[in-house]
mmCIF file of C-alpha atoms and ligand atoms in Angstrom:
data_model
loop_
_atom_site.group_PDB
_atom_site.id
_atom_site.type_symbol
_atom_site.label_atom_id
_atom_site.label_comp_id
_atom_site.label_asym_id
_atom_site.label_seq_id
_atom_site.Cartn_x
_atom_site.Cartn_y
_atom_site.Cartn_z
ATOM 1 C CA MET A 1 0.079 0.328 -0.111
ATOM 2 C CA MET A 2 1.022 3.165 -0.654
ATOM 3 C CA PHE A 3 1.386 5.859 1.330
ATOM 4 C CA ASP A 4 -0.607 8.863 0.843
ATOM 5 C CA LEU A 5 0.374 12.076 2.015
ATOM 6 C CA SER A 6 -1.724 14.219 0.307
ATOM 7 C CA ARG A 7 -4.855 12.892 2.953
ATOM 8 C CA LEU A 8 -3.057 13.975 5.606
ATOM 9 C CA MET A 9 -2.420 17.606 4.189
ATOM 10 C CA MET A 10 -5.782 18.921 5.252
ATOM 11 C CA ASN A 11 -4.846 20.279 8.730
ATOM 12 C CA PRO A 12 -8.317 21.421 9.775
ATOM 13 C CA TRP A 13 -6.174 24.374 12.348
ATOM 14 C CA LYS A 14 -4.516 25.854 9.662
ATOM 15 C CA MET A 15 -7.514 26.674 7.767
ATOM 16 C CA ASN A 16 -9.608 29.770 7.765
ATOM 17 C CA ALA A 17 -7.055 31.445 10.247
ATOM 18 C CA GLY A 18 -8.193 34.982 10.770
ATOM 19 C CA LEU A 19 -5.732 37.312 12.630
ATOM 20 C CA LEU A 20 -7.994 36.616 16.114
ATOM 21 C CA ASP A 21 -6.589 32.777 15.685
ATOM 22 C CA ALA A 22 -2.922 34.854 16.567
ATOM 23 C CA PHE A 23 -3.673 34.910 20.033
ATOM 24 C CA TYR A 24 -4.428 31.147 20.272
ATOM 25 C CA PRO A 25 -2.120 28.860 20.837
ATOM 26 C CA PRO A 26 -1.641 25.844 18.616
ATOM 27 C CA LYS A 27 -3.844 22.777 18.725
ATOM 28 C CA ASP A 28 -2.208 20.569 21.198
ATOM 29 C CA ILE A 29 -2.412 17.328 19.588
ATOM 30 C CA SER A 30 -0.523 15.660 23.158
ATOM 31 C CA THR A 31 -1.244 13.507 25.844
ATOM 32 C CA ASN A 32 0.418 16.128 28.469
ATOM 33 C CA GLY A 33 0.067 19.325 26.252
ATOM 34 C CA HIS A 34 -2.688 20.499 29.068
ATOM 35 C CA LEU A 35 0.070 20.586 31.550
ATOM 36 C CA ILE A 36 1.789 22.957 29.844
ATOM 37 C CA ASP A 37 -1.331 24.901 28.894
ATOM 38 C CA PHE A 38 -3.072 24.964 32.487
ATOM 39 C CA LEU A 39 0.410 26.704 34.018
ATOM 40 C CA PHE A 40 0.560 29.605 31.025
ATOM 41 C CA TYR A 41 -3.600 29.890 31.901
ATOM 42 C CA TYR A 42 -2.689 30.344 35.441
ATOM 43 C CA THR A 43 0.172 32.561 35.310
ATOM 44 C CA THR A 44 -1.576 34.747 33.112
ATOM 45 C CA ALA A 45 -4.830 34.766 35.245
ATOM 46 C CA MET A 46 -2.860 35.425 38.358
ATOM 47 C CA ASN A 47 -1.048 38.218 36.706
ATOM 48 C CA ILE A 48 -4.383 39.836 35.353
ATOM 49 C CA PHE A 49 -5.753 39.501 39.169
ATOM 50 C CA PHE A 50 -3.268 41.048 40.799
ATOM 51 C CA PHE A 51 -2.784 43.653 37.918
ATOM 52 C CA THR A 52 -5.987 44.864 38.017
ATOM 53 C CA LEU A 53 -5.914 45.299 42.106
ATOM 54 C CA VAL A 54 -2.506 47.338 40.940
ATOM 55 C CA CYS A 55 -4.292 49.544 39.090
ATOM 56 C CA LEU A 56 -7.538 49.953 41.780
ATOM 57 C CA GLY A 57 -5.033 50.576 44.456
ATOM 58 C CA LEU A 58 -3.227 53.455 42.328
ATOM 59 C CA PHE A 59 -6.274 55.219 40.762
ATOM 60 C CA GLY A 60 -8.333 54.797 43.359
ATOM 61 C CA PHE A 61 -6.266 56.350 46.222
ATOM 62 C CA SER A 62 -5.438 58.749 43.616
ATOM 63 C CA TYR A 63 -9.032 59.529 42.831
ATOM 64 C CA LEU A 64 -10.006 59.556 46.687
ATOM 65 C CA TYR A 65 -7.057 61.316 47.954
ATOM 66 C CA HIS A 66 -7.756 63.970 45.379
ATOM 67 C CA HIS A 67 -6.370 67.744 46.347
ATOM 68 C CA LYS A 68 -10.324 68.722 46.109
ATOM 69 C CA ARG A 69 -11.074 66.224 48.986
ATOM 70 C CA HIS A 70 -7.849 66.328 50.976
ATOM 71 C CA PRO A 71 -6.443 70.126 50.419
ATOM 72 C CA LYS A 72 -4.081 69.063 53.086
ATOM 73 C CA PRO A 73 -1.742 66.919 52.482
ATOM 74 C CA TYR A 74 -0.900 63.535 54.553
ATOM 75 C CA TYR A 75 2.929 62.594 54.785
ATOM 76 C CA THR A 76 4.397 58.601 55.852
ATOM 77 C CA HIS A 77 7.077 57.082 55.523
ATOM 78 C CA GLY A 78 5.041 53.911 54.961
ATOM 79 C CA ASN A 79 6.716 52.062 58.039
ATOM 80 C CA LYS A 80 2.905 51.895 60.466
ATOM 81 C CA LYS A 81 1.970 48.446 61.564
ATOM 82 C CA LYS A 82 -1.015 48.586 59.720
ATOM 83 C CA GLN A 83 0.892 49.409 56.421
ATOM 84 C CA ILE A 84 3.943 47.046 57.266
ATOM 85 C CA LEU A 85 1.361 44.082 57.328
ATOM 86 C CA ILE A 86 -0.586 45.344 54.607
ATOM 87 C CA THR A 87 2.364 45.608 52.461
ATOM 88 C CA THR A 88 4.039 42.502 53.616
ATOM 89 C CA LEU A 89 0.102 40.222 53.324
ATOM 90 C CA ILE A 90 0.250 41.317 49.598
ATOM 91 C CA GLY A 91 4.368 39.895 48.751
ATOM 92 C CA LEU A 92 3.241 36.985 50.605
ATOM 93 C CA ALA A 93 -0.305 36.358 48.206
ATOM 94 C CA VAL A 94 1.920 37.136 45.408
ATOM 95 C CA PHE A 95 4.770 34.945 46.418
ATOM 96 C CA PHE A 96 3.116 31.734 47.342
ATOM 97 C CA GLY A 97 -0.122 32.781 44.812
ATOM 98 C CA ILE A 98 1.803 32.899 42.043
ATOM 99 C CA ASP A 99 6.034 31.463 42.234
ATOM 100 C CA ALA A 100 5.326 29.196 44.741
ATOM 101 C CA THR A 101 1.987 27.620 43.197
ATOM 102 C CA ILE A 102 3.917 27.287 39.288
ATOM 103 C CA THR A 103 7.087 26.314 40.922
ATOM 104 C CA SER A 104 5.455 23.327 42.797
ATOM 105 C CA ILE A 105 2.950 22.347 39.847
ATOM 106 C CA SER A 106 5.746 22.195 36.976
ATOM 107 C CA ASN A 107 8.064 20.463 39.611
ATOM 108 C CA GLN A 108 5.520 17.743 39.481
ATOM 109 C CA ASP A 109 4.783 17.861 36.125
ATOM 110 C CA LEU A 110 8.441 17.297 35.235
ATOM 111 C CA VAL A 111 8.894 14.348 37.902
ATOM 112 C CA ASN A 112 5.568 12.756 37.315
ATOM 113 C CA THR A 113 4.823 13.240 33.572
ATOM 114 C CA PHE A 114 7.769 14.742 31.474
ATOM 115 C CA TRP A 115 10.488 12.692 33.348
ATOM 116 C CA LYS A 116 8.803 9.167 33.474
ATOM 117 C CA PHE A 117 10.087 7.865 30.366
ATOM 118 C CA PRO A 118 8.482 5.004 28.103
ATOM 119 C CA THR A 119 9.626 2.320 29.895
ATOM 120 C CA GLU A 120 11.375 -0.916 27.032
ATOM 121 C CA GLU A 121 7.809 -2.834 27.759
ATOM 122 C CA GLU A 122 5.552 -0.070 25.964
ATOM 123 C CA LYS A 123 7.351 -0.639 22.865
ATOM 124 C CA PRO A 124 8.190 2.908 22.504
ATOM 125 C CA VAL A 125 9.052 4.334 19.066
ATOM 126 C CA LYS A 126 12.362 5.537 18.984
ATOM 127 C CA VAL A 127 13.687 8.528 16.843
ATOM 128 C CA GLU A 128 17.496 9.983 16.980
ATOM 129 C CA VAL A 129 17.205 13.823 16.066
ATOM 130 C CA LEU A 130 20.640 15.625 14.469
ATOM 131 C CA ALA A 131 20.340 19.281 14.687
ATOM 132 C CA GLN A 132 22.969 21.365 12.471
ATOM 133 C CA GLN A 133 22.890 24.897 10.766
ATOM 134 C CA TRP A 134 20.012 24.785 9.175
ATOM 135 C CA MET A 135 18.503 21.702 9.202
ATOM 136 C CA TRP A 136 16.550 19.164 10.914
ATOM 137 C CA THR A 137 17.731 14.897 10.704
ATOM 138 C CA PHE A 138 15.458 12.022 11.914
ATOM 139 C CA ARG A 139 17.048 8.952 12.595
ATOM 140 C CA HIS A 140 14.287 5.632 12.538
ATOM 141 C CA PRO A 141 15.948 2.097 13.081
ATOM 142 C CA GLY A 142 15.284 -0.071 10.276
ATOM 143 C CA GLU A 143 14.174 -3.529 10.318
ATOM 144 C CA ASP A 144 16.553 -4.941 13.051
ATOM 145 C CA GLY A 145 15.399 -2.125 14.986
ATOM 146 C CA GLU A 146 18.847 -0.982 16.265
ATOM 147 C CA PHE A 147 20.401 2.607 15.379
ATOM 148 C CA ASN A 148 23.363 3.404 13.286
ATOM 149 C CA THR A 149 23.172 0.324 10.994
ATOM 150 C CA ALA A 150 22.887 0.356 7.464
ATOM 151 C CA ASP A 151 19.292 0.248 7.125
ATOM 152 C CA ASP A 152 18.686 2.752 9.202
ATOM 153 C CA ILE A 153 15.843 5.348 7.037
ATOM 154 C CA LEU A 154 17.456 8.920 7.364
ATOM 155 C CA VAL A 155 14.940 11.938 6.577
ATOM 156 C CA ASN A 156 15.502 15.741 6.971
ATOM 157 C CA HIS A 157 13.361 18.020 7.481
ATOM 158 C CA ASP A 158 10.090 15.597 7.783
ATOM 159 C CA LEU A 159 9.337 13.725 10.843
ATOM 160 C CA HIS A 160 7.341 10.740 10.506
ATOM 161 C CA LEU A 161 5.569 9.587 13.430
ATOM 162 C CA PRO A 162 2.568 7.420 14.563
ATOM 163 C CA VAL A 163 -1.231 8.242 16.340
ATOM 164 C CA ASN A 164 -1.617 6.667 20.096
ATOM 165 C CA ARG A 165 1.900 5.375 20.559
ATOM 166 C CA LYS A 166 4.888 6.864 23.071
ATOM 167 C CA ILE A 167 7.505 8.089 21.333
ATOM 168 C CA GLU A 168 11.121 8.740 22.980
ATOM 169 C CA PHE A 169 13.431 11.354 21.229
ATOM 170 C CA ARG A 170 17.207 11.543 21.743
ATOM 171 C CA ILE A 171 18.323 14.392 20.230
ATOM 172 C CA THR A 172 21.976 16.106 20.128
ATOM 173 C CA SER A 173 23.890 18.839 17.759
ATOM 174 C CA LYS A 174 26.571 18.716 14.860
ATOM 175 C CA ASP A 175 27.685 22.571 15.443
ATOM 176 C CA VAL A 176 25.907 25.034 17.607
ATOM 177 C CA ILE A 177 23.083 24.954 20.321
ATOM 178 C CA HIS A 178 19.798 24.337 18.365
ATOM 179 C CA SER A 179 16.693 23.813 20.420
ATOM 180 C CA PHE A 180 14.016 21.020 19.183
ATOM 181 C CA TYR A 181 10.648 22.249 19.777
ATOM 182 C CA LEU A 182 7.450 20.685 18.486
ATOM 183 C CA PRO A 183 4.190 23.462 19.439
ATOM 184 C CA ASN A 184 1.461 21.806 19.024
ATOM 185 C CA THR A 185 2.849 19.175 22.318
ATOM 186 C CA ARG A 186 4.529 21.959 23.935
ATOM 187 C CA LEU A 187 7.608 20.324 24.238
ATOM 188 C CA LYS A 188 10.691 21.527 23.426
ATOM 189 C CA VAL A 189 13.945 20.421 24.650
ATOM 190 C CA ASP A 190 17.401 22.197 23.816
ATOM 191 C CA ALA A 191 19.929 19.801 21.144
ATOM 192 C CA ILE A 192 23.876 20.664 22.801
ATOM 193 C CA PRO A 193 26.903 19.388 20.512
ATOM 194 C CA GLY A 194 28.800 16.587 22.434
ATOM 195 C CA ARG A 195 25.520 15.903 24.334
ATOM 196 C CA VAL A 196 22.438 13.916 23.986
ATOM 197 C CA THR A 197 19.609 15.158 25.511
ATOM 198 C CA ARG A 198 16.111 13.357 25.592
ATOM 199 C CA MET A 199 11.832 14.045 25.524
ATOM 200 C CA TRP A 200 8.927 11.648 24.820
ATOM 201 C CA VAL A 201 5.892 12.534 23.266
ATOM 202 C CA GLU A 202 2.735 10.572 22.841
ATOM 203 C CA LEU A 203 0.314 12.297 19.885
ATOM 204 C CA THR A 204 -3.352 12.152 19.638
ATOM 205 C CA GLU A 205 -4.144 13.664 15.879
ATOM 206 C CA PRO A 206 -2.873 12.850 12.971
ATOM 207 C CA GLY A 207 -2.340 16.038 10.805
ATOM 208 C CA VAL A 208 1.239 17.816 9.601
ATOM 209 C CA TYR A 209 2.059 20.406 11.880
ATOM 210 C CA ASP A 210 5.181 22.526 12.458
ATOM 211 C CA ILE A 211 8.566 22.116 14.165
ATOM 212 C CA ALA A 212 10.605 24.605 15.097
ATOM 213 C CA CYS A 213 14.260 25.613 16.580
ATOM 214 C CA ALA A 214 13.679 27.392 19.664
ATOM 215 C CA GLU A 215 17.142 28.549 20.249
ATOM 216 C CA MET A 216 18.610 32.015 17.388
ATOM 217 C CA CYS A 217 20.848 29.237 16.082
ATOM 218 C CA GLY A 218 22.712 31.762 13.560
ATOM 219 C CA THR A 219 21.749 34.102 10.507
ATOM 220 C CA HIS A 220 19.467 30.982 8.793
ATOM 221 C CA HIS A 221 17.726 29.667 11.902
ATOM 222 C CA TYR A 222 14.693 30.857 10.647
ATOM 223 C CA LEU A 223 15.108 27.646 7.957
ATOM 224 C CA MET A 224 14.934 25.130 10.742
ATOM 225 C CA LYS A 225 11.603 24.827 10.323
ATOM 226 C CA GLY A 226 10.341 21.305 9.702
ATOM 227 C CA ARG A 227 7.154 19.109 9.510
ATOM 228 C CA LEU A 228 5.916 16.382 11.922
ATOM 229 C CA ILE A 229 3.583 14.489 9.472
ATOM 230 C CA VAL A 230 1.549 12.536 12.669
ATOM 231 C CA HIS A 231 0.007 9.329 11.122
ATOM 232 C CA SER A 232 -2.244 6.206 11.781
ATOM 233 C CA GLU A 233 -0.631 3.525 13.019
ATOM 234 C CA GLU A 234 -1.699 1.669 9.427
ATOM 235 C CA ASP A 235 -0.097 4.408 7.411
ATOM 236 C CA TYR A 236 2.667 4.956 9.410
ATOM 237 C CA LEU A 237 3.349 1.072 8.884
ATOM 238 C CA ALA A 238 3.358 1.527 5.086
ATOM 239 C CA TRP A 239 5.445 4.996 5.677
ATOM 240 C CA LYS A 240 8.275 3.194 7.458
ATOM 241 C CA ALA A 241 7.996 0.103 4.690
ATOM 242 C CA GLU A 242 8.151 1.755 1.930
ATOM 243 C CA ALA A 243 11.238 3.982 3.251
ATOM 244 C CA SER A 244 13.400 0.956 4.709
ATOM 245 C CA ARG A 245 12.788 -0.305 0.472
ATOM 246 C CA ILE A 246 13.905 3.492 -0.408
ATOM 247 C CA ALA A 247 16.330 3.553 2.740
ATOM 248 C CA LYS A 248 18.432 -0.424 0.946
ATOM 249 C CA TYR A 249 19.326 2.050 -2.352
ATOM 250 C CA GLU A 250 19.641 5.468 -0.885
ATOM 251 C CA ASN A 251 21.961 5.030 1.879
ATOM 252 C CA ASP A 252 25.185 6.130 1.012
ATOM 253 C CA THR A 253 26.998 3.518 3.716
ATOM 254 C CA ASP A 254 30.460 3.752 2.118
ATOM 255 C CA ASN A 255 30.541 7.577 3.711
ATOM 256 C CA PRO A 256 31.738 7.075 7.304
ATOM 257 C CA GLU A 257 29.616 10.506 7.450
ATOM 258 C CA PHE A 258 26.256 8.332 7.566
ATOM 259 C CA TYR A 259 27.003 6.519 10.694
ATOM 260 C CA TRP A 260 26.656 9.840 12.950
ATOM 261 C CA GLY A 261 23.602 7.900 15.492
ATOM 262 C CA TRP A 262 24.521 6.172 18.208
ATOM 263 C CA LYS A 263 23.183 2.967 20.139
ATOM 264 C CA TRP A 264 20.915 3.766 22.984
ATOM 265 C CA GLY A 265 22.109 3.081 26.564
ATOM 266 C CA ASN A 266 20.147 3.641 29.803
ATOM 267 C CA ASN A 267 21.210 7.084 29.884
HETATM 268 CU CU1 CU B 301 18.169 26.093 15.080
#
């Protein structure tokens, strides 16, 4: 069965895009993106709340103590017990309501979710990601399931993945620091030369989405736009079979540069 990309190009999110759409985040197509969205909306709501409170105080007191109502000025250093108490309470409310809360929630998200990498039993789809000025290269293990062998599937710019499977990325860079960013999953992680970073995701909706570099990496940083192509399980297998077949002919295995990948340990 030939894999048909055109069917997936119908991404409803990208159609009918109006000016207002710029205010909304891209569609979340991951199982855990909502955790990041919650933090974002919580921080925004709390900031609006405290901003309103400060404005009410600023403009409210300016109005109440206008010189027409209070011709005799009142001077204070703000160091009376009541004033110190109110200032301290507002400071504590901001600290615990925003800083401590988002730190605690994001730490829990990291430990309980984003750092809970899929186990071997969960049979994650594994991908190696190589960033370089200015391109992404994705390396999929071929039929042998091993990385850095002659049957690996290498694709520039396009990342083909199945829906409803756990996917683990191991990421590195050839030159400078880049950042592998999937806006529709809210996830990003730095790609660092000489180091392997990790990220995992589970996708919920087939379609074609953006891949970006989220680290200013040079003059052609903007060229590091890739495509995340999310397939149904069936289409993914068809794509992989086709890509494996092509890899047999196209892989330049005499070139040592071909073997930039690495075997996966437990790190
Ligand atoms: Cu980059």
